[in-house]
Amino acid sequence: MARQIEFYFDFPSPYSYLATTQFPALMSATGAEIVYRPFRILELMKMVGNRPTTIECKNKGKYAGADIGRWAARYNVPFQRNPGLRSMDFAQLGRGALVAIEAGRGGDYVGAVYRALWAGDADIADRPALAAVLDRAGFDGEALLKQADAPDYASRLDRATEAAAERGVFGSPTFFVGDQMFFGNDRLDFVTDAAKAAA
């Protein structure tokens, strides 16, 4: 059985986008596969008593903006907030991730959506624009989104959020290597070491 790194995420997190840009190097260094675990961040925070402090605290939000820029420069990756970010249906994106994961293409979907949200200028709050992004990633975008509209996927995303909370997750990105948990894109060195050491 291949080594696994479980990636718990939600799309509003720019730090999760930054982490995904490092996945090719992470997988190459460890021989591990990434297991994608979407959840709903605001709902999970309510469950575990966490708060979105970068939104609530103006000073922290300002700092985070500068910090994200530093990480993007360190990783040499683009960073640009999507113009449709404030009106984005993030639950729809999470349901779509479940559809793609079920089809064995979670990485393709997650990468395409994160790049569109945090390094692109197509307003993917507009459904046809989102479908076009998915088309370019090799999906039938509208068919995937239509499948994700089914009530079962909403229920599954809710259950995934509950399961993440029960496991100890409090934010995005969170990684597990076995029972070891790591939070933040700045913990990828620890993730790498743990995955190399895994049997």
PDB file of C-alpha atoms in Angstrom:
ATOM      1  CA  MET A   1       0.000   0.000   0.000  1.00  0.00           C
ATOM      2  CA  ALA A   2       1.358   3.416  -0.978  1.00  0.00           C
ATOM      3  CA  ARG A   3       2.218   5.938   1.679  1.00  0.00           C
ATOM      4  CA  GLN A   4      -0.571   8.447   2.110  1.00  0.00           C
ATOM      5  CA  ILE A   5      -0.750  12.097   3.042  1.00  0.00           C
ATOM      6  CA  GLU A   6      -4.307  13.124   3.858  1.00  0.00           C
ATOM      7  CA  PHE A   7      -5.100  16.700   2.886  1.00  0.00           C
ATOM      8  CA  TYR A   8      -8.056  18.324   4.666  1.00  0.00           C
ATOM      9  CA  PHE A   9      -9.029  21.526   2.906  1.00  0.00           C
ATOM     10  CA  ASP A  10     -11.610  24.074   1.894  1.00  0.00           C
ATOM     11  CA  PHE A  11     -11.279  26.448  -1.036  1.00  0.00           C
ATOM     12  CA  PRO A  12     -11.562  29.820   0.778  1.00  0.00           C
ATOM     13  CA  SER A  13      -8.085  29.216   2.232  1.00  0.00           C
ATOM     14  CA  PRO A  14      -5.258  30.846   0.239  1.00  0.00           C
ATOM     15  CA  TYR A  15      -2.726  28.986   2.370  1.00  0.00           C
ATOM     16  CA  SER A  16      -4.265  25.741   1.138  1.00  0.00           C
ATOM     17  CA  TYR A  17      -3.770  26.912  -2.437  1.00  0.00           C
ATOM     18  CA  LEU A  18      -0.134  27.633  -1.621  1.00  0.00           C
ATOM     19  CA  ALA A  19       0.261  24.150  -0.141  1.00  0.00           C
ATOM     20  CA  THR A  20      -1.132  22.477  -3.268  1.00  0.00           C
ATOM     21  CA  THR A  21       1.492  24.172  -5.418  1.00  0.00           C
ATOM     22  CA  GLN A  22       4.072  22.125  -3.535  1.00  0.00           C
ATOM     23  CA  PHE A  23       2.365  18.755  -3.960  1.00  0.00           C
ATOM     24  CA  PRO A  24       4.407  17.582  -6.971  1.00  0.00           C
ATOM     25  CA  ALA A  25       7.646  18.094  -5.030  1.00  0.00           C
ATOM     26  CA  LEU A  26       6.109  16.595  -1.892  1.00  0.00           C
ATOM     27  CA  MET A  27       5.009  13.455  -3.715  1.00  0.00           C
ATOM     28  CA  SER A  28       8.361  13.157  -5.492  1.00  0.00           C
ATOM     29  CA  ALA A  29      10.302  13.476  -2.232  1.00  0.00           C
ATOM     30  CA  THR A  30       8.189  11.001  -0.261  1.00  0.00           C
ATOM     31  CA  GLY A  31       6.674   8.581  -2.755  1.00  0.00           C
ATOM     32  CA  ALA A  32       3.344   9.274  -1.060  1.00  0.00           C
ATOM     33  CA  GLU A  33      -0.043   9.838  -2.632  1.00  0.00           C
ATOM     34  CA  ILE A  34      -2.275  12.742  -1.622  1.00  0.00           C
ATOM     35  CA  VAL A  35      -5.703  11.771  -0.305  1.00  0.00           C
ATOM     36  CA  TYR A  36      -8.125  14.670  -0.691  1.00  0.00           C
ATOM     37  CA  ARG A  37     -10.538  15.393   2.199  1.00  0.00           C
ATOM     38  CA  PRO A  38     -12.780  18.400   1.483  1.00  0.00           C
ATOM     39  CA  PHE A  39     -14.834  19.964   4.254  1.00  0.00           C
ATOM     40  CA  ARG A  40     -16.681  23.221   4.979  1.00  0.00           C
ATOM     41  CA  ILE A  41     -14.377  25.497   6.914  1.00  0.00           C
ATOM     42  CA  LEU A  42     -16.832  27.915   8.549  1.00  0.00           C
ATOM     43  CA  GLU A  43     -19.129  25.096   9.650  1.00  0.00           C
ATOM     44  CA  LEU A  44     -16.187  23.158  11.069  1.00  0.00           C
ATOM     45  CA  MET A  45     -14.935  26.216  12.943  1.00  0.00           C
ATOM     46  CA  LYS A  46     -18.316  26.553  14.630  1.00  0.00           C
ATOM     47  CA  MET A  47     -18.194  22.883  15.632  1.00  0.00           C
ATOM     48  CA  VAL A  48     -14.768  23.137  17.256  1.00  0.00           C
ATOM     49  CA  GLY A  49     -14.937  26.660  18.678  1.00  0.00           C
ATOM     50  CA  ASN A  50     -12.498  28.274  16.255  1.00  0.00           C
ATOM     51  CA  ARG A  51     -12.999  31.696  14.659  1.00  0.00           C
ATOM     52  CA  PRO A  52     -11.997  33.226  11.287  1.00  0.00           C
ATOM     53  CA  THR A  53      -9.729  35.789  12.903  1.00  0.00           C
ATOM     54  CA  THR A  54      -8.147  37.059   9.677  1.00  0.00           C
ATOM     55  CA  ILE A  55     -11.650  38.244   8.741  1.00  0.00           C
ATOM     56  CA  GLU A  56     -12.602  39.544  12.173  1.00  0.00           C
ATOM     57  CA  CYS A  57      -9.294  41.263  12.996  1.00  0.00           C
ATOM     58  CA  LYS A  58      -8.313  43.989  10.530  1.00  0.00           C
ATOM     59  CA  ASN A  59      -4.668  43.991  11.618  1.00  0.00           C
ATOM     60  CA  LYS A  60      -4.367  40.228  11.280  1.00  0.00           C
ATOM     61  CA  GLY A  61      -6.048  40.326   7.882  1.00  0.00           C
ATOM     62  CA  LYS A  62      -3.575  42.953   6.691  1.00  0.00           C
ATOM     63  CA  TYR A  63      -0.670  40.885   7.954  1.00  0.00           C
ATOM     64  CA  ALA A  64      -1.999  37.737   6.301  1.00  0.00           C
ATOM     65  CA  GLY A  65      -2.135  39.520   2.960  1.00  0.00           C
ATOM     66  CA  ALA A  66       1.562  40.376   3.200  1.00  0.00           C
ATOM     67  CA  ASP A  67       2.443  36.925   4.503  1.00  0.00           C
ATOM     68  CA  ILE A  68       0.672  35.177   1.628  1.00  0.00           C
ATOM     69  CA  GLY A  69       2.624  37.350  -0.797  1.00  0.00           C
ATOM     70  CA  ARG A  70       5.880  36.266   0.834  1.00  0.00           C
ATOM     71  CA  TRP A  71       4.966  32.596   0.539  1.00  0.00           C
ATOM     72  CA  ALA A  72       3.931  32.998  -3.098  1.00  0.00           C
ATOM     73  CA  ALA A  73       7.303  34.619  -3.810  1.00  0.00           C
ATOM     74  CA  ARG A  74       9.176  31.875  -1.942  1.00  0.00           C
ATOM     75  CA  TYR A  75       7.338  29.183  -3.887  1.00  0.00           C
ATOM     76  CA  ASN A  76       7.636  31.204  -7.111  1.00  0.00           C
ATOM     77  CA  VAL A  77       3.930  30.791  -7.844  1.00  0.00           C
ATOM     78  CA  PRO A  78       1.322  33.336  -8.960  1.00  0.00           C
ATOM     79  CA  PHE A  79      -1.133  34.801  -6.489  1.00  0.00           C
ATOM     80  CA  GLN A  80      -4.193  36.863  -7.356  1.00  0.00           C
ATOM     81  CA  ARG A  81      -7.535  36.939  -5.578  1.00  0.00           C
ATOM     82  CA  ASN A  82     -10.375  35.952  -7.876  1.00  0.00           C
ATOM     83  CA  PRO A  83     -12.800  38.816  -8.611  1.00  0.00           C
ATOM     84  CA  GLY A  84     -15.763  36.584  -7.739  1.00  0.00           C
ATOM     85  CA  LEU A  85     -14.373  35.454  -4.397  1.00  0.00           C
ATOM     86  CA  ARG A  86     -16.943  37.214  -2.206  1.00  0.00           C
ATOM     87  CA  SER A  87     -19.900  35.739  -4.079  1.00  0.00           C
ATOM     88  CA  MET A  88     -18.426  32.256  -4.575  1.00  0.00           C
ATOM     89  CA  ASP A  89     -20.502  29.237  -3.576  1.00  0.00           C
ATOM     90  CA  PHE A  90     -17.762  27.351  -1.759  1.00  0.00           C
ATOM     91  CA  ALA A  91     -20.098  24.508  -0.830  1.00  0.00           C
ATOM     92  CA  GLN A  92     -20.609  23.905  -4.549  1.00  0.00           C
ATOM     93  CA  LEU A  93     -16.848  23.684  -5.000  1.00  0.00           C
ATOM     94  CA  GLY A  94     -16.618  21.192  -2.139  1.00  0.00           C
ATOM     95  CA  ARG A  95     -19.376  19.043  -3.608  1.00  0.00           C
ATOM     96  CA  GLY A  96     -17.622  19.146  -6.954  1.00  0.00           C
ATOM     97  CA  ALA A  97     -14.448  17.951  -5.277  1.00  0.00           C
ATOM     98  CA  LEU A  98     -16.329  14.927  -3.959  1.00  0.00           C
ATOM     99  CA  VAL A  99     -17.520  14.106  -7.478  1.00  0.00           C
ATOM    100  CA  ALA A 100     -13.990  14.376  -8.875  1.00  0.00           C
ATOM    101  CA  ILE A 101     -12.471  12.356  -6.025  1.00  0.00           C
ATOM    102  CA  GLU A 102     -15.048   9.630  -6.636  1.00  0.00           C
ATOM    103  CA  ALA A 103     -13.902   9.550 -10.266  1.00  0.00           C
ATOM    104  CA  GLY A 104     -10.251   9.251  -9.231  1.00  0.00           C
ATOM    105  CA  ARG A 105      -9.389  12.783 -10.332  1.00  0.00           C
ATOM    106  CA  GLY A 106      -9.385  14.728  -7.102  1.00  0.00           C
ATOM    107  CA  GLY A 107      -5.961  16.234  -7.703  1.00  0.00           C
ATOM    108  CA  ASP A 108      -6.880  17.556 -11.146  1.00  0.00           C
ATOM    109  CA  TYR A 109     -10.049  19.198  -9.841  1.00  0.00           C
ATOM    110  CA  VAL A 110      -8.512  20.653  -6.694  1.00  0.00           C
ATOM    111  CA  GLY A 111      -5.536  22.061  -8.555  1.00  0.00           C
ATOM    112  CA  ALA A 112      -7.677  23.655 -11.262  1.00  0.00           C
ATOM    113  CA  VAL A 113     -10.104  25.243  -8.800  1.00  0.00           C
ATOM    114  CA  TYR A 114      -7.386  26.548  -6.480  1.00  0.00           C
ATOM    115  CA  ARG A 115      -5.519  28.106  -9.401  1.00  0.00           C
ATOM    116  CA  ALA A 116      -8.709  29.752 -10.632  1.00  0.00           C
ATOM    117  CA  LEU A 117      -9.532  31.100  -7.169  1.00  0.00           C
ATOM    118  CA  TRP A 118      -6.106  32.307  -6.130  1.00  0.00           C
ATOM    119  CA  ALA A 119      -4.109  32.788  -9.328  1.00  0.00           C
ATOM    120  CA  GLY A 120      -6.662  33.594 -12.029  1.00  0.00           C
ATOM    121  CA  ASP A 121      -9.026  36.298 -13.171  1.00  0.00           C
ATOM    122  CA  ALA A 122     -12.021  34.320 -14.491  1.00  0.00           C
ATOM    123  CA  ASP A 123     -15.018  35.099 -12.264  1.00  0.00           C
ATOM    124  CA  ILE A 124     -15.833  31.515 -11.348  1.00  0.00           C
ATOM    125  CA  ALA A 125     -18.728  32.588  -9.152  1.00  0.00           C
ATOM    126  CA  ASP A 126     -20.361  32.522 -12.608  1.00  0.00           C
ATOM    127  CA  ARG A 127     -21.278  28.902 -13.299  1.00  0.00           C
ATOM    128  CA  PRO A 128     -20.383  28.889 -17.027  1.00  0.00           C
ATOM    129  CA  ALA A 129     -16.963  30.352 -16.174  1.00  0.00           C
ATOM    130  CA  LEU A 130     -16.412  27.649 -13.544  1.00  0.00           C
ATOM    131  CA  ALA A 131     -17.517  24.971 -15.996  1.00  0.00           C
ATOM    132  CA  ALA A 132     -15.044  26.354 -18.536  1.00  0.00           C
ATOM    133  CA  VAL A 133     -12.203  26.122 -15.993  1.00  0.00           C
ATOM    134  CA  LEU A 134     -13.120  22.492 -15.399  1.00  0.00           C
ATOM    135  CA  ASP A 135     -13.375  21.826 -19.130  1.00  0.00           C
ATOM    136  CA  ARG A 136      -9.807  23.070 -19.550  1.00  0.00           C
ATOM    137  CA  ALA A 137      -8.735  20.654 -16.816  1.00  0.00           C
ATOM    138  CA  GLY A 138     -10.140  17.755 -18.834  1.00  0.00           C
ATOM    139  CA  PHE A 139     -13.568  17.439 -17.201  1.00  0.00           C
ATOM    140  CA  ASP A 140     -17.033  17.865 -18.638  1.00  0.00           C
ATOM    141  CA  GLY A 141     -17.500  20.883 -16.419  1.00  0.00           C
ATOM    142  CA  GLU A 142     -21.250  21.326 -16.611  1.00  0.00           C
ATOM    143  CA  ALA A 143     -21.887  17.599 -16.194  1.00  0.00           C
ATOM    144  CA  LEU A 144     -19.680  17.524 -13.090  1.00  0.00           C
ATOM    145  CA  LEU A 145     -21.439  20.547 -11.582  1.00  0.00           C
ATOM    146  CA  LYS A 146     -24.836  19.073 -12.333  1.00  0.00           C
ATOM    147  CA  GLN A 147     -23.852  15.838 -10.590  1.00  0.00           C
ATOM    148  CA  ALA A 148     -22.552  17.856  -7.629  1.00  0.00           C
ATOM    149  CA  ASP A 149     -25.979  19.528  -7.312  1.00  0.00           C
ATOM    150  CA  ALA A 150     -27.501  16.210  -6.190  1.00  0.00           C
ATOM    151  CA  PRO A 151     -28.620  16.323  -2.524  1.00  0.00           C
ATOM    152  CA  ASP A 152     -26.488  13.294  -1.674  1.00  0.00           C
ATOM    153  CA  TYR A 153     -23.287  15.274  -2.231  1.00  0.00           C
ATOM    154  CA  ALA A 154     -24.428  18.015   0.139  1.00  0.00           C
ATOM    155  CA  SER A 155     -25.064  15.377   2.788  1.00  0.00           C
ATOM    156  CA  ARG A 156     -21.708  13.768   2.140  1.00  0.00           C
ATOM    157  CA  LEU A 157     -19.896  17.096   2.469  1.00  0.00           C
ATOM    158  CA  ASP A 158     -21.686  17.717   5.775  1.00  0.00           C
ATOM    159  CA  ARG A 159     -20.624  14.288   7.021  1.00  0.00           C
ATOM    160  CA  ALA A 160     -17.052  14.921   5.862  1.00  0.00           C
ATOM    161  CA  THR A 161     -17.032  18.169   7.835  1.00  0.00           C
ATOM    162  CA  GLU A 162     -18.252  16.380  10.955  1.00  0.00           C
ATOM    163  CA  ALA A 163     -15.627  13.663  10.488  1.00  0.00           C
ATOM    164  CA  ALA A 164     -12.869  16.267  10.106  1.00  0.00           C
ATOM    165  CA  ALA A 165     -13.945  17.973  13.330  1.00  0.00           C
ATOM    166  CA  GLU A 166     -14.022  14.655  15.154  1.00  0.00           C
ATOM    167  CA  ARG A 167     -10.498  13.868  13.951  1.00  0.00           C
ATOM    168  CA  GLY A 168      -9.123  17.117  15.383  1.00  0.00           C
ATOM    169  CA  VAL A 169      -9.086  19.411  12.346  1.00  0.00           C
ATOM    170  CA  PHE A 170      -9.584  23.102  13.156  1.00  0.00           C
ATOM    171  CA  GLY A 171      -8.553  24.814   9.927  1.00  0.00           C
ATOM    172  CA  SER A 172      -7.285  24.513   6.362  1.00  0.00           C
ATOM    173  CA  PRO A 173      -4.833  23.236   5.261  1.00  0.00           C
ATOM    174  CA  THR A 174      -4.475  20.283   7.624  1.00  0.00           C
ATOM    175  CA  PHE A 175      -2.430  17.183   6.858  1.00  0.00           C
ATOM    176  CA  PHE A 176      -2.333  13.748   8.396  1.00  0.00           C
ATOM    177  CA  VAL A 177       0.386  11.178   8.026  1.00  0.00           C
ATOM    178  CA  GLY A 178      -1.059   8.240   9.888  1.00  0.00           C
ATOM    179  CA  ASP A 179      -2.176   9.689  13.224  1.00  0.00           C
ATOM    180  CA  GLN A 180       0.185  12.669  13.085  1.00  0.00           C
ATOM    181  CA  MET A 181      -1.546  15.978  12.322  1.00  0.00           C
ATOM    182  CA  PHE A 182       0.090  19.062  10.823  1.00  0.00           C
ATOM    183  CA  PHE A 183      -1.564  22.442  10.241  1.00  0.00           C
ATOM    184  CA  GLY A 184      -0.494  25.032   7.700  1.00  0.00           C
ATOM    185  CA  ASN A 185       1.487  25.235   4.490  1.00  0.00           C
ATOM    186  CA  ASP A 186       4.486  26.167   6.642  1.00  0.00           C
ATOM    187  CA  ARG A 187       4.528  22.641   8.102  1.00  0.00           C
ATOM    188  CA  LEU A 188       5.239  20.846   4.838  1.00  0.00           C
ATOM    189  CA  ASP A 189       8.793  20.044   5.920  1.00  0.00           C
ATOM    190  CA  PHE A 190       7.368  18.146   8.889  1.00  0.00           C
ATOM    191  CA  VAL A 191       4.846  16.437   6.608  1.00  0.00           C
ATOM    192  CA  THR A 192       7.687  15.384   4.316  1.00  0.00           C
ATOM    193  CA  ASP A 193       9.720  13.944   7.184  1.00  0.00           C
ATOM    194  CA  ALA A 194       6.730  12.050   8.588  1.00  0.00           C
ATOM    195  CA  ALA A 195       5.816  10.607   5.199  1.00  0.00           C
ATOM    196  CA  LYS A 196       9.394   9.471   4.562  1.00  0.00           C
ATOM    197  CA  ALA A 197       9.419   7.751   7.922  1.00  0.00           C
ATOM    198  CA  ALA A 198       6.068   6.022   7.399  1.00  0.00           C
ATOM    199  CA  ALA A 199       6.204   2.303   6.820  1.00  0.00           C
TER     200      ALA A 199
END
